[in-house]
Short mmCIF file of C-alpha atoms in Angstrom, two decimals:
data_model
loop_
_atom_site.label_atom_id
_atom_site.label_comp_id
_atom_site.label_asym_id
_atom_site.label_seq_id
_atom_site.Cartn_x
_atom_site.Cartn_y
_atom_site.Cartn_z
CA GLN A 1 -24.88 -32.25 -1.75
CA VAL A 2 -23.43 -35.75 -1.53
CA GLN A 3 -21.28 -37.53 1.02
CA VAL A 4 -19.08 -40.59 0.88
CA VAL A 5 -18.34 -42.36 4.18
CA GLU A 6 -16.03 -45.31 4.62
CA SER A 7 -15.84 -47.98 7.30
CA GLY A 8 -14.19 -51.32 8.01
CA GLY A 9 -10.46 -50.75 8.37
CA GLY A 10 -8.32 -52.08 11.17
CA LEU A 11 -5.42 -54.28 12.22
CA VAL A 12 -5.21 -57.83 10.89
CA GLN A 13 -2.57 -60.55 10.85
CA PRO A 14 -0.97 -61.68 7.58
CA GLY A 15 -3.28 -64.12 5.82
CA GLY A 16 -6.34 -62.58 7.42
CA SER A 17 -9.35 -60.85 5.89
CA LEU A 18 -11.11 -57.51 6.14
CA ARG A 19 -14.11 -56.00 4.40
CA LEU A 20 -14.29 -52.30 3.65
CA SER A 21 -17.56 -50.49 3.00
CA CYS A 22 -18.23 -47.13 1.42
CA ALA A 23 -21.69 -45.59 1.46
CA ALA A 24 -22.85 -42.63 -0.58
CA SER A 25 -25.64 -40.40 0.68
CA GLY A 26 -27.38 -37.15 -0.11
CA THR A 27 -29.10 -36.00 -3.28
CA ILE A 28 -28.02 -38.71 -5.71
CA PHE A 29 -29.15 -38.89 -9.32
CA ASN A 30 -26.66 -41.41 -10.65
CA ILE A 31 -23.63 -43.32 -9.46
CA TYR A 32 -21.18 -44.42 -12.09
CA THR A 33 -17.82 -45.97 -11.28
CA MET A 34 -17.05 -46.76 -7.64
CA ALA A 35 -13.47 -47.50 -6.72
CA TYR A 36 -10.94 -48.03 -3.96
CA TYR A 37 -7.49 -46.50 -3.95
CA ARG A 38 -4.76 -46.85 -1.37
CA GLN A 39 -1.76 -44.86 -0.28
CA ALA A 40 1.10 -46.30 1.72
CA PRO A 41 3.58 -44.05 3.56
CA GLY A 42 5.99 -42.44 1.14
CA LYS A 43 4.17 -43.77 -1.92
CA GLN A 44 1.71 -42.38 -4.43
CA ARG A 45 -1.97 -43.16 -4.26
CA GLU A 46 -2.78 -46.14 -6.46
CA LEU A 47 -5.93 -47.75 -7.81
CA VAL A 48 -6.78 -51.00 -6.05
CA ALA A 49 -10.09 -51.96 -7.66
CA ALA A 50 -12.99 -50.37 -9.52
CA ILE A 51 -16.51 -51.38 -10.49
CA THR A 52 -18.65 -49.69 -13.12
CA SER A 53 -22.40 -49.13 -13.06
CA ASP A 54 -22.87 -52.30 -15.13
CA ASP A 55 -20.64 -54.33 -12.79
CA ASN A 56 -17.49 -54.48 -14.88
CA THR A 57 -14.51 -54.71 -12.57
CA ASN A 58 -10.78 -54.20 -12.78
CA TYR A 59 -8.05 -54.80 -10.23
CA ALA A 60 -4.45 -53.90 -9.62
CA ASP A 61 -2.21 -56.85 -10.47
CA SER A 62 -1.00 -56.95 -6.88
CA VAL A 63 -4.48 -57.77 -5.52
CA LYS A 64 -5.94 -59.97 -8.26
CA GLY A 65 -7.27 -63.22 -6.86
CA ARG A 66 -7.25 -61.87 -3.29
CA PHE A 67 -9.54 -58.83 -3.32
CA THR A 68 -13.12 -58.61 -4.60
CA ILE A 69 -15.03 -55.40 -5.25
CA SER A 70 -18.83 -55.38 -5.35
CA ARG A 71 -21.66 -52.89 -5.08
CA ASP A 72 -25.21 -52.73 -3.80
CA ASN A 73 -27.00 -50.11 -5.88
CA ALA A 74 -30.07 -50.13 -3.64
CA LYS A 75 -27.86 -49.03 -0.74
CA ASN A 76 -25.49 -46.81 -2.80
CA THR A 77 -22.67 -48.80 -1.26
CA VAL A 78 -19.47 -50.38 -2.53
CA TYR A 79 -17.58 -53.14 -0.74
CA LEU A 80 -14.00 -54.34 -0.91
CA GLN A 81 -13.48 -57.85 0.42
CA MET A 82 -9.79 -58.36 1.12
CA ASN A 83 -8.51 -61.90 1.71
CA SER A 84 -5.02 -63.35 2.16
CA LEU A 85 -3.78 -59.98 3.31
CA LYS A 86 -0.06 -59.25 3.19
CA PRO A 87 2.05 -56.68 5.06
CA GLU A 88 2.48 -54.81 1.78
CA ASP A 89 -1.29 -54.20 1.71
CA THR A 90 -0.84 -51.84 4.66
CA ALA A 91 -2.07 -48.40 3.62
CA VAL A 92 -4.83 -45.86 3.98
CA TYR A 93 -7.66 -46.97 1.71
CA TYR A 94 -9.81 -44.33 0.03
CA CYS A 95 -13.14 -44.77 -1.65
CA ASN A 96 -13.91 -42.76 -4.79
CA VAL A 97 -17.41 -42.40 -6.19
CA ASP A 98 -18.28 -40.82 -9.54
CA PHE A 99 -21.69 -39.12 -9.44
CA GLY A 100 -21.37 -37.65 -12.90
CA TRP A 101 -20.68 -34.07 -13.95
CA ALA A 102 -24.18 -32.84 -13.10
CA SER A 103 -23.61 -33.75 -9.43
CA GLY A 104 -20.12 -32.36 -9.15
CA GLY A 105 -18.08 -35.25 -10.49
CA ASP A 106 -16.28 -37.65 -8.19
CA TYR A 107 -15.98 -37.54 -4.42
CA TRP A 108 -13.47 -39.10 -2.03
CA GLY A 109 -14.15 -40.78 1.28
CA GLN A 110 -12.22 -39.82 4.39
CA GLY A 111 -9.92 -42.81 4.21
CA THR A 112 -9.58 -45.83 6.47
CA GLN A 113 -6.37 -47.36 7.80
CA VAL A 114 -5.61 -50.99 7.03
CA THR A 115 -2.62 -52.45 8.86
CA VAL A 116 -1.41 -55.99 8.18
CA SER A 117 1.04 -57.06 10.84
CA SER A 118 1.81 -59.92 13.17
#
């Protein structure tokens, strides 16, 4: 049994920064790709950033140069550092962790609200 728990959302002014964290726990054999998605009201969930087990990253065009994804394998945790936030970044952010097929595949976090507003 594995769990994925997110933290770090909140309200921030345009131009501000936030850091999201997502920790995996339980009986873990492997962690492959870790990623953040977001879903704004009335829109589909979209990939924001992902990081593989060998630290390859990819980002949505809309966040390149502003967001940085990283992971601490010793803590089974992924981080999303978000800088220069814009109102259009407002959404619920979801963490997704791939534990591999032997552990049930990928799991979603509970989601955390990020609101960028003055």
